[in-house]
């Protein structure tokens, strides 16, 4: 296969992560807009943003079974169609909200749209990781890190869009989200008509059952648990069926997997790496879903929060191009251990009460950004180097577990932590303010956690809009109408139902406005405390990862060092590791 064709395939793969990153960044920026426009709580927004990750995981696992059979090109067509549909369905949310479907209709559009977007991301991921490992079999960790520089690159581009439009003003979230379609169209055109290589495993005649045996029952159990949790909390209840049937379905899938492999246990090391990758998904992607929104509350400055997020990802983008020289010095596991220690420190810094100014916040996010840079691609590199006979399947299970964890645990639980801490503080400070701004519904984020009433972001949004208008008046500006009033007038002009907004306006006029000056500082402080508390609690995850990586460092030293294996008939001479490891074995 020609070098030009290989380069085009690699950079087209890079662009799929640009698209995924842009989608995640813009979604993070417009979460508050969704909450204000449709009246969602942080927990509900966490569910929606979680869909942007969770479907990602399911699709990676599902298509990993077929990547080597169907070929990479066909799967990329599926990915393109899923991405395009996702953008359009998400954009339909305002139309659903203004119809008889109301808030529930908007929620379903956003939920399904983000789920389909994650399906498209997952389909791409099932292809581009084994594709890159095949294109660069002698230096997998290095090139997988470069490939995954596309993710922070997309986050940066999405943030630039947000900052630019915020500076211009008057541009709604629908325009921002629609721009995500641009990189999707570009990667589709680049991959059109390209010849795709076969994986190392397929080239060596390794069939799917043998790849499955590499994962084994132990590795499959990690994925089955997360799939069962997804079925139990979302799929089966959504179909009107008892949630416990989800665990039955997951058990059946796990047993079917075992039947194909002869119930081979697989490798404990691979299963252990899957567990760590689940923690990576929680702390990296789960936090990324919330960090912009939390930054806006802490700094009270949307542009500054977006700029901090952009800086973090510029740092990641640059550093991932230098992963190769670093792993040659300290080994991939050594790099991951250092990253986990730094990542723990970064989250603890972000949670400190004093980190409430732009300069201090920038220092904290810099430490956090350095810590999270190498997690995901280096984990994939380790699995590809240690278990190449697992083919696309072993890599797909790892990425799938990470994404499922981010969607099922990371984004929702960080949202839950914010609601739990914010409402707890607000109720303690002022019971009357708590009663005014709590959500009317008790939401269940997880069957393992108690139901709580989070803050109603629709009501909070009106309060924040009112106070921002008051600040402008104090500066000598003309008083402005509330966004709520403007939206109501527009719906009335169009003859569309506006019951939800009318109820909110009535609440504001009778309860919110008379107490606004008293409530504002209390609600604002509760939001900030909720965000910082959530980040502090999240620091426990990379701390556990550091312990796991330390165990692996001790293990590899005991067995003679970290060794990379290749199957294509040549030594991985570029993957020579020092720092207590030995050179790679021959394939």
Coordinates of C-alpha atoms in Angstrom, one line a residue:
X1 CA 0.0 0.0 0.0
X2 CA 1.4 3.4 -1.0
X3 CA 2.8 5.8 1.5
X4 CA 0.5 8.6 0.4
X5 CA -2.5 6.4 0.9
X6 CA -1.3 5.5 4.4
X7 CA -0.7 9.1 5.3
X8 CA -4.2 10.1 4.1
X9 CA -5.8 7.3 6.1
X10 CA -3.9 8.3 9.2
X11 CA -4.7 12.0 9.0
X12 CA -8.4 11.2 8.1
X13 CA -8.4 9.1 11.2
X14 CA -7.0 12.1 13.1
X15 CA -9.8 14.2 11.8
X16 CA -12.4 11.8 13.2
X17 CA -11.1 12.6 16.6
X18 CA -11.1 16.3 15.7
X19 CA -14.9 15.9 15.1
X20 CA -15.4 14.0 18.3
X21 CA -13.4 16.6 20.3
X22 CA -15.3 19.5 18.7
X23 CA -18.6 17.9 19.6
X24 CA -17.5 17.3 23.2
X25 CA -16.2 20.9 23.6
X26 CA -19.2 22.6 22.1
X27 CA -21.5 20.3 24.1
X28 CA -19.7 21.3 27.3
X29 CA -20.0 25.0 26.4
X30 CA -23.7 24.8 25.6
X31 CA -24.8 22.6 28.5
X32 CA -25.7 25.7 30.5
X33 CA -27.8 27.0 27.5
X34 CA -29.7 23.7 27.5
X35 CA -30.3 23.9 31.2
X36 CA -31.5 27.5 31.0
X37 CA -33.7 27.1 27.9
X38 CA -35.3 23.8 28.8
X39 CA -35.1 23.8 32.6
X40 CA -32.9 20.8 33.2
X41 CA -31.0 20.0 36.5
X42 CA -27.3 19.3 36.6
X43 CA -28.1 15.6 36.9
X44 CA -30.3 15.7 33.8
X45 CA -27.6 17.5 31.9
X46 CA -25.1 14.9 33.2
X47 CA -27.3 12.2 31.7
X48 CA -27.4 14.0 28.3
X49 CA -23.7 14.6 28.2
X50 CA -23.1 11.1 29.4
X51 CA -24.9 9.9 26.3
X52 CA -22.2 11.6 24.3
X53 CA -19.8 9.1 25.8
X54 CA -21.7 6.0 26.8
X55 CA -23.0 5.0 23.3
X56 CA -19.4 5.6 22.2
X57 CA -18.3 2.7 24.4
X58 CA -21.1 0.3 23.3
X59 CA -20.3 0.9 19.7
X60 CA -16.6 0.4 20.0
X61 CA -17.1 -3.0 21.6
X62 CA -19.9 -4.0 19.1
X63 CA -18.0 -3.1 16.0
X64 CA -14.7 -4.5 17.3
X65 CA -16.2 -7.9 16.7
X66 CA -16.6 -7.1 13.0
X67 CA -13.8 -4.7 12.2
X68 CA -11.5 -7.4 10.9
X69 CA -14.3 -9.3 9.2
X70 CA -16.2 -6.5 7.4
X71 CA -13.2 -4.3 6.8
X72 CA -12.4 -0.8 8.0
X73 CA -13.9 1.1 5.0
X74 CA -17.4 -0.1 5.4
X75 CA -17.5 0.8 9.1
X76 CA -16.4 4.4 8.3
X77 CA -19.4 4.8 6.0
X78 CA -21.6 3.8 9.0
X79 CA -19.7 6.3 11.2
X80 CA -20.3 9.1 8.8
X81 CA -24.1 8.5 8.6
X82 CA -24.4 8.3 12.4
X83 CA -22.5 11.6 12.8
X84 CA -24.7 13.4 10.3
X85 CA -27.9 12.1 11.8
X86 CA -26.8 13.1 15.3
X87 CA -26.2 16.7 14.4
X88 CA -29.6 17.1 12.9
X89 CA -31.6 15.4 15.7
X90 CA -29.8 17.5 18.3
X91 CA -30.7 20.7 16.4
X92 CA -34.4 19.5 16.5
X93 CA -34.6 20.0 20.3
X94 CA -36.0 23.6 20.3
X95 CA -38.7 22.6 17.8
X96 CA -39.7 19.7 20.1
X97 CA -39.7 22.0 23.1
X98 CA -42.0 24.5 21.4
X99 CA -44.4 21.8 20.4
X100 CA -46.8 19.8 22.6
X101 CA -43.8 17.6 23.6
X102 CA -42.3 20.4 25.7
X103 CA -39.4 19.7 28.0
X104 CA -39.7 15.9 27.6
X105 CA -39.4 16.2 23.8
X106 CA -36.4 18.5 24.0
X107 CA -34.7 16.1 26.5
X108 CA -35.3 13.1 24.1
X109 CA -33.9 15.0 21.1
X110 CA -30.8 15.9 23.0
X111 CA -30.5 12.5 24.6
X112 CA -30.9 10.6 21.2
X113 CA -28.8 13.1 19.3
X114 CA -25.9 12.8 21.7
X115 CA -26.3 9.1 21.8
X116 CA -26.1 8.8 18.0
X117 CA -23.1 11.2 18.0
X118 CA -21.4 8.9 20.4
X119 CA -22.3 5.9 18.2
X120 CA -20.5 7.6 15.3
X121 CA -17.5 8.3 17.5
X122 CA -17.4 4.7 18.7
X123 CA -17.6 3.3 15.2
X124 CA -14.6 5.5 14.2
X125 CA -12.7 4.4 17.3
X126 CA -13.2 0.8 16.5
X127 CA -11.4 1.4 13.2
X128 CA -8.7 4.1 13.8
X129 CA -6.9 2.5 16.8
X130 CA -6.2 -0.9 15.1
X131 CA -5.7 0.9 11.8
X132 CA -2.9 3.1 13.3
X133 CA -1.4 0.1 15.0
X134 CA -1.3 -1.7 11.6
X135 CA 0.2 1.3 9.8
X136 CA 2.9 1.8 12.5
X137 CA 3.6 -1.7 14.0
X138 CA 7.1 -0.7 15.2
X139 CA 6.2 2.4 17.2
X140 CA 2.6 2.0 18.2
X141 CA 2.5 4.0 21.5
X142 CA 4.1 7.0 19.8
X143 CA 1.7 7.0 16.8
X144 CA -1.4 6.3 18.9
X145 CA -0.5 9.3 21.0
X146 CA -0.2 11.4 17.9
X147 CA -3.5 10.1 16.6
X148 CA -5.2 10.9 19.9
X149 CA -3.8 14.5 19.8
X150 CA -6.8 14.9 17.5
X151 CA -9.1 14.7 20.5
X152 CA -7.6 17.8 22.3
X153 CA -7.2 19.4 18.9
X154 CA -10.9 19.1 18.4
X155 CA -11.6 20.4 21.9
X156 CA -9.5 23.5 21.2
X157 CA -11.2 24.2 17.9
X158 CA -14.6 23.8 19.6
X159 CA -13.5 26.2 22.3
X160 CA -12.3 28.8 19.7
X161 CA -15.8 28.6 18.1
X162 CA -17.4 29.2 21.5
X163 CA -15.1 32.1 22.4
X164 CA -15.5 33.7 19.0
X165 CA -19.3 33.5 19.1
X166 CA -19.5 34.6 22.7
X167 CA -17.5 37.7 21.8
X168 CA -19.8 38.5 18.8
X169 CA -22.9 37.9 20.9
X170 CA -26.4 37.0 19.8
X171 CA -25.5 33.6 18.3
X172 CA -27.5 30.7 19.7
X173 CA -26.3 27.2 20.6
X174 CA -27.8 25.7 17.5
X175 CA -25.3 27.5 15.2
X176 CA -22.4 26.5 17.5
X177 CA -23.5 22.9 17.4
X178 CA -24.1 22.8 13.6
X179 CA -20.4 23.7 13.0
X180 CA -19.5 20.1 14.2
X181 CA -20.7 18.9 10.8
X182 CA -17.6 20.5 9.1
X183 CA -14.9 18.0 10.2
X184 CA -17.3 15.1 9.7
X185 CA -17.7 16.1 6.0
X186 CA -13.9 16.5 5.6
X187 CA -12.9 13.1 7.0
X188 CA -15.7 11.5 4.9
X189 CA -14.3 13.0 1.7
X190 CA -10.7 12.0 2.6
X191 CA -11.6 8.4 3.2
X192 CA -13.8 8.1 0.2
X193 CA -12.3 5.5 -2.2
X194 CA -9.3 4.7 -0.1
X195 CA -7.8 1.3 0.2
X196 CA -7.6 0.1 3.9
X197 CA -5.0 -2.4 5.2
X198 CA -5.8 -5.5 7.2
X199 CA -4.9 -5.7 10.9
X200 CA -1.8 -7.5 12.1
X201 CA -3.9 -10.3 13.6
X202 CA -5.8 -10.9 10.4
X203 CA -2.6 -10.8 8.4
X204 CA -1.2 -13.6 10.6
X205 CA -4.4 -15.7 10.1
X206 CA -5.7 -15.2 13.7
X207 CA -9.5 -15.7 13.7
X208 CA -12.1 -14.0 15.8
X209 CA -12.4 -16.8 18.4
X210 CA -8.7 -16.7 19.1
X211 CA -8.9 -12.9 19.5
X212 CA -11.8 -13.4 21.9
X213 CA -9.7 -15.9 23.9
X214 CA -7.1 -13.3 24.5
X215 CA -9.7 -11.1 26.2
X216 CA -11.2 -14.2 28.0
X217 CA -13.9 -14.4 30.5
X218 CA -12.1 -12.2 33.0
X219 CA -11.7 -9.4 30.6
X220 CA -15.2 -9.8 29.2
X221 CA -16.6 -9.6 32.7
X222 CA -15.3 -6.0 33.0
X223 CA -17.2 -5.0 29.9
X224 CA -20.3 -7.1 30.8
X225 CA -20.6 -5.3 34.1
X226 CA -20.7 -1.9 32.5
X227 CA -23.0 -3.1 29.7
X228 CA -25.3 -4.6 32.4
X229 CA -25.3 -1.3 34.3
X230 CA -26.3 0.5 31.0
X231 CA -29.1 -1.9 30.3
X232 CA -30.4 -1.7 33.9
X233 CA -30.4 2.1 34.2
X234 CA -31.3 3.2 30.7
X235 CA -32.3 0.6 28.1
X236 CA -34.7 -1.7 29.8
X237 CA -36.5 0.9 32.0
X238 CA -36.8 3.0 28.8
X239 CA -38.6 0.1 27.2
X240 CA -41.0 -0.2 30.1
X241 CA -39.3 -3.4 31.3
X242 CA -37.9 -4.2 34.8
X243 CA -34.4 -2.9 35.2
X244 CA -33.0 -6.2 36.6
X245 CA -33.5 -7.8 33.2
X246 CA -30.5 -5.7 32.1
X247 CA -28.3 -7.8 34.4
X248 CA -29.8 -11.0 32.9
X249 CA -29.1 -9.8 29.4
X250 CA -25.5 -8.9 30.3
X251 CA -25.0 -12.3 31.9
X252 CA -26.3 -13.9 28.8
X253 CA -23.9 -12.0 26.6
X254 CA -21.0 -12.9 28.9
X255 CA -22.0 -16.6 28.8
X256 CA -22.3 -16.5 25.0
X257 CA -18.8 -15.0 24.8
X258 CA -17.5 -17.8 27.0
X259 CA -19.3 -20.4 24.8
X260 CA -17.4 -19.2 21.7
X261 CA -14.0 -19.2 23.5
X262 CA -14.5 -22.5 25.4
X263 CA -14.7 -20.4 28.7
X264 CA -11.0 -19.6 28.6
X265 CA -10.2 -17.2 31.4
X266 CA -7.8 -15.0 29.3
X267 CA -5.1 -12.9 30.7
X268 CA -5.4 -11.3 34.2
X269 CA -3.1 -8.5 33.0
X270 CA -5.5 -7.5 30.2
X271 CA -8.5 -7.5 32.5
X272 CA -6.5 -5.4 35.0
X273 CA -5.7 -2.9 32.2
X274 CA -9.4 -2.8 31.3
X275 CA -10.3 -1.9 34.9
X276 CA -7.7 0.9 34.9
X277 CA -9.1 2.1 31.5
X278 CA -12.5 2.4 33.1
X279 CA -11.0 4.7 35.7
X280 CA -9.3 6.7 32.9
X281 CA -12.6 7.2 31.2
X282 CA -14.2 8.4 34.4
X283 CA -11.5 10.9 35.3
X284 CA -10.5 12.2 31.9
X285 CA -13.7 12.3 29.8
X286 CA -16.1 12.6 32.7
X287 CA -14.2 15.7 34.0
X288 CA -13.9 17.1 30.5
X289 CA -17.7 17.1 30.2
X290 CA -18.0 19.4 33.3
X291 CA -14.8 21.4 33.6
X292 CA -16.0 24.3 31.4
X293 CA -19.3 24.5 33.1
X294 CA -17.7 24.5 36.6
X295 CA -15.1 27.0 35.4
X296 CA -17.9 29.4 34.4
X297 CA -19.4 29.2 37.9
X298 CA -16.1 29.6 39.7
X299 CA -14.8 32.5 37.6
X300 CA -18.1 34.0 36.7
X301 CA -16.6 34.5 33.3
X302 CA -17.6 32.3 30.3
X303 CA -14.8 33.5 28.0
X304 CA -12.1 33.0 30.8
X305 CA -13.4 29.5 31.5
X306 CA -13.4 28.6 27.8
X307 CA -9.8 30.0 27.4
X308 CA -8.6 27.9 30.4
X309 CA -10.2 24.8 28.8
X310 CA -8.6 25.7 25.5
X311 CA -5.1 26.1 27.1
X312 CA -5.4 22.8 28.8
X313 CA -6.1 21.0 25.5
X314 CA -3.4 23.0 23.5
X315 CA -1.0 21.6 26.1
X316 CA -2.3 18.1 25.6
X317 CA -2.2 18.4 21.8
X318 CA 1.5 19.5 21.9
X319 CA 2.6 17.0 24.5
X320 CA 1.1 14.0 22.8
X321 CA 3.5 14.5 19.8
X322 CA 6.4 13.8 22.2
X323 CA 5.1 10.6 23.9
X324 CA 7.6 8.5 22.0
X325 CA 10.8 10.0 23.5
X326 CA 9.2 10.0 27.0
X327 CA 8.3 6.3 26.9
X328 CA 11.7 5.4 25.7
X329 CA 13.1 7.0 28.9
X330 CA 10.7 5.7 31.5
X331 CA 8.5 3.0 29.8
X332 CA 4.8 3.4 29.1
X333 CA 3.8 2.2 32.6
X334 CA 6.2 4.7 34.1
X335 CA 4.7 7.5 32.1
X336 CA 1.2 6.4 33.2
X337 CA 2.2 6.3 36.8
X338 CA 3.6 9.9 36.7
X339 CA 0.5 11.1 34.9
X340 CA -1.8 9.7 37.5
X341 CA 0.2 11.3 40.3
X342 CA 0.1 14.7 38.6
X343 CA -3.5 14.3 37.6
X344 CA -4.5 13.7 41.3
X345 CA -2.6 16.9 42.3
X346 CA -4.3 18.9 39.5
X347 CA -7.9 18.0 40.6
X348 CA -7.1 18.6 44.3
X349 CA -5.8 22.1 43.3
X350 CA -8.9 22.8 41.3
X351 CA -11.1 22.0 44.3
X352 CA -9.3 24.4 46.7
X353 CA -11.5 27.4 47.8
X354 CA -8.6 29.8 46.9
X355 CA -8.6 28.8 43.3
X356 CA -11.3 31.3 42.3
X357 CA -9.3 33.8 40.3
X358 CA -8.3 33.5 36.6
X359 CA -4.5 33.3 37.2
X360 CA -4.8 30.6 40.0
X361 CA -7.4 28.7 38.0
X362 CA -5.0 28.7 35.0
X363 CA -2.2 27.3 37.2
X364 CA -4.5 24.5 38.5
X365 CA -5.8 23.5 35.0
X366 CA -2.2 23.4 33.7
X367 CA -1.3 20.8 36.3
X368 CA -4.5 18.9 35.6
X369 CA -3.9 19.1 31.8
X370 CA -0.4 17.7 32.1
X371 CA -1.7 14.9 34.2
X372 CA -4.4 13.7 31.9
X373 CA -2.4 14.1 28.6
X374 CA -1.1 10.6 28.2
X375 CA -3.8 8.4 29.9
X376 CA -5.9 7.2 27.0
X377 CA -3.5 6.7 24.0
X378 CA -0.8 5.2 26.2
X379 CA -3.2 2.7 27.6
X380 CA -4.2 1.7 24.1
X381 CA -0.5 1.5 23.2
X382 CA 0.3 -0.9 26.1
X383 CA -2.6 -3.2 25.1
X384 CA -1.7 -3.2 21.5
X385 CA 2.0 -4.0 22.3
X386 CA 1.3 -6.6 24.9
X387 CA -1.7 -8.3 23.3
X388 CA -1.4 -7.9 19.5
X389 CA -3.1 -11.3 19.0
X390 CA -6.2 -9.7 20.4
X391 CA -6.5 -7.6 17.2
X392 CA -9.1 -4.9 17.0
X393 CA -11.1 -6.7 19.6
X394 CA -8.7 -6.3 22.5
X395 CA -8.3 -2.6 21.7
X396 CA -12.0 -2.1 21.2
X397 CA -12.9 -3.6 24.6
X398 CA -10.4 -1.2 26.2
X399 CA -11.7 1.9 24.5
X400 CA -15.3 0.7 25.0
X401 CA -14.8 0.1 28.7
X402 CA -13.3 3.6 29.1
X403 CA -16.2 5.3 27.3
X404 CA -18.9 3.3 29.1
X405 CA -17.4 4.3 32.4
X406 CA -17.2 7.9 31.4
X407 CA -20.9 7.9 30.2
X408 CA -22.3 5.7 33.0
X409 CA -20.2 6.8 35.9
X410 CA -18.0 9.8 35.2
X411 CA -20.4 12.5 33.7
X412 CA -23.5 11.5 35.7
X413 CA -21.7 11.1 39.1
X414 CA -19.8 14.3 38.7
X415 CA -23.1 16.0 38.0
X416 CA -24.6 14.2 40.9
X417 CA -21.8 15.3 43.2
X418 CA -22.4 18.9 42.2
X419 CA -26.1 18.7 42.9
X420 CA -25.5 16.9 46.2
X421 CA -23.0 19.4 47.5
X422 CA -24.8 22.5 46.1
X423 CA -28.2 21.6 47.4
X424 CA -26.7 20.5 50.7
X425 CA -25.0 23.8 51.2
X426 CA -28.0 25.8 50.0
X427 CA -30.4 24.0 52.3
X428 CA -28.0 24.6 55.2
X429 CA -27.7 28.3 54.5
X430 CA -31.3 29.1 53.6
X431 CA -34.2 26.6 53.6
X432 CA -36.4 29.1 51.8
X433 CA -33.9 29.7 49.0
X434 CA -33.4 26.0 48.7
X435 CA -37.2 25.4 48.3
X436 CA -37.4 28.1 45.6
X437 CA -34.6 26.8 43.4
X438 CA -34.6 23.0 43.9
X439 CA -35.9 20.8 41.1
X440 CA -39.5 19.7 41.4
X441 CA -38.5 16.1 40.6
X442 CA -36.3 13.7 42.6
X443 CA -33.8 12.2 40.1
X444 CA -32.0 8.9 40.3
X445 CA -28.5 9.0 38.9
X446 CA -27.5 5.5 39.9
X447 CA -29.3 2.6 41.7
X448 CA -26.5 2.7 44.2
X449 CA -27.1 6.3 45.2
X450 CA -30.0 8.1 47.0
X451 CA -32.3 10.2 44.9
X452 CA -31.8 14.0 45.3
X453 CA -33.5 17.1 44.1
X454 CA -30.8 19.1 42.3
X455 CA -30.9 22.8 41.4
X456 CA -33.4 23.7 38.7
X457 CA -31.2 25.3 36.1
X458 CA -34.2 26.9 34.4
X459 CA -34.9 28.9 37.5
X460 CA -31.2 29.5 38.2
X461 CA -30.8 30.7 34.6
X462 CA -33.5 33.3 35.1
X463 CA -31.8 34.5 38.3
X464 CA -28.4 34.8 36.7
X465 CA -29.8 36.6 33.6
X466 CA -31.6 39.1 35.9
X467 CA -28.5 39.8 37.9
X468 CA -26.4 40.2 34.8
X469 CA -28.9 42.7 33.5
X470 CA -28.9 44.6 36.8
X471 CA -25.1 44.8 36.6
X472 CA -25.4 46.4 33.1
X473 CA -27.9 48.9 34.4
X474 CA -25.5 49.9 37.2
X475 CA -22.9 50.6 34.5
X476 CA -25.3 53.0 32.8
X477 CA -26.7 50.6 30.1
X478 CA -30.3 50.5 29.2
X479 CA -32.3 47.8 31.0
X480 CA -32.9 44.6 29.0
X481 CA -35.7 42.1 28.9
X482 CA -35.1 38.8 30.5
X483 CA -34.2 36.1 27.9
X484 CA -37.2 34.2 29.3
X485 CA -39.6 37.1 28.4
X486 CA -38.0 37.3 24.9
X487 CA -38.5 33.6 24.3
X488 CA -42.1 33.8 25.4
X489 CA -42.9 36.6 23.1
X490 CA -41.3 34.8 20.2
X491 CA -43.4 31.6 20.9
X492 CA -46.6 33.7 21.2
X493 CA -45.9 35.4 17.9
X494 CA -45.4 32.0 16.3
X495 CA -48.5 30.6 17.9
X496 CA -46.6 27.8 19.6
X497 CA -47.3 26.3 23.0
X498 CA -45.4 28.0 25.8
X499 CA -46.8 26.4 29.0
X500 CA -43.4 25.6 30.5
X501 CA -42.0 29.1 30.0
X502 CA -45.3 30.7 31.3
X503 CA -45.0 28.7 34.5
X504 CA -41.4 29.7 34.9
X505 CA -42.3 33.4 34.4
X506 CA -45.1 33.2 36.9
X507 CA -42.7 31.6 39.4
X508 CA -40.2 34.4 38.8
X509 CA -42.7 37.2 39.2
X510 CA -44.3 35.7 42.4
X511 CA -41.3 34.0 44.1
X512 CA -38.0 34.6 42.3
X513 CA -37.9 38.4 41.7
X514 CA -39.1 39.5 45.2
X515 CA -36.2 37.5 46.8
X516 CA -33.6 37.8 44.0
X517 CA -31.1 40.1 45.7
X518 CA -31.1 37.8 48.8
X519 CA -31.0 34.5 46.8
X520 CA -28.4 35.4 44.2
X521 CA -25.2 35.2 46.4
X522 CA -26.5 32.1 48.2
X523 CA -27.3 30.3 44.9
X524 CA -24.0 31.4 43.3
X525 CA -21.9 30.2 46.3
X526 CA -23.8 26.9 46.2
X527 CA -23.0 26.4 42.6
X528 CA -19.3 27.1 43.1
X529 CA -19.1 24.9 46.2
X530 CA -20.8 22.1 44.2
X531 CA -18.4 22.3 41.4
X532 CA -15.3 22.4 43.6
X533 CA -16.5 19.6 45.8
X534 CA -17.1 17.4 42.8
X535 CA -13.6 18.0 41.5
X536 CA -12.1 17.2 44.9
X537 CA -14.0 13.9 45.1
X538 CA -13.0 13.0 41.6
X539 CA -9.3 13.2 42.6
X540 CA -9.7 9.9 44.3
X541 CA -9.9 8.1 40.9
X542 CA -6.5 9.1 39.5
X543 CA -5.1 8.3 43.0
X544 CA -6.4 4.8 42.7
X545 CA -4.9 4.6 39.1
X546 CA -1.5 5.6 40.5
X547 CA -1.6 2.7 42.9
X548 CA -2.6 0.3 40.0
X549 CA 0.3 1.6 37.9
X550 CA 2.7 1.1 40.8
X551 CA 1.6 -2.5 41.0
X552 CA 2.3 -2.9 37.3
X553 CA 5.7 -1.4 37.6
X554 CA 6.6 -3.8 40.4
X555 CA 5.2 -6.7 38.3
X556 CA 7.1 -5.9 35.2
X557 CA 10.4 -5.5 37.1
X558 CA 9.8 -8.9 38.7
X559 CA 9.3 -10.6 35.3
X560 CA 12.3 -9.0 33.6
X561 CA 10.8 -5.8 32.2
X562 CA 8.2 -4.4 29.9
X563 CA 8.3 -6.1 26.5
X564 CA 6.5 -5.2 23.3
X565 CA 5.4 -7.9 20.9
X566 CA 4.8 -7.6 17.1
X567 CA 3.3 -10.1 14.7
X568 CA 4.3 -8.8 11.3
X569 CA 7.7 -10.6 11.2
X570 CA 10.1 -7.8 12.2
X571 CA 11.3 -6.5 15.5
X572 CA 9.9 -3.3 17.0
X573 CA 13.3 -1.7 17.0
X574 CA 11.8 1.8 17.6
X575 CA 10.2 0.6 20.8
X576 CA 13.2 0.2 23.0
X577 CA 12.5 1.0 26.6
X578 CA 14.8 2.0 29.5
X579 CA 13.9 2.9 33.0
X580 CA 14.1 -0.6 34.4
X581 CA 12.7 -2.4 31.3
X582 CA 14.2 -4.5 28.6
X583 CA 13.9 -4.4 24.9
X584 CA 11.0 -5.9 23.0
X585 CA 10.7 -9.5 22.1
X586 CA 10.7 -10.7 18.5
X587 CA 7.3 -11.3 16.9

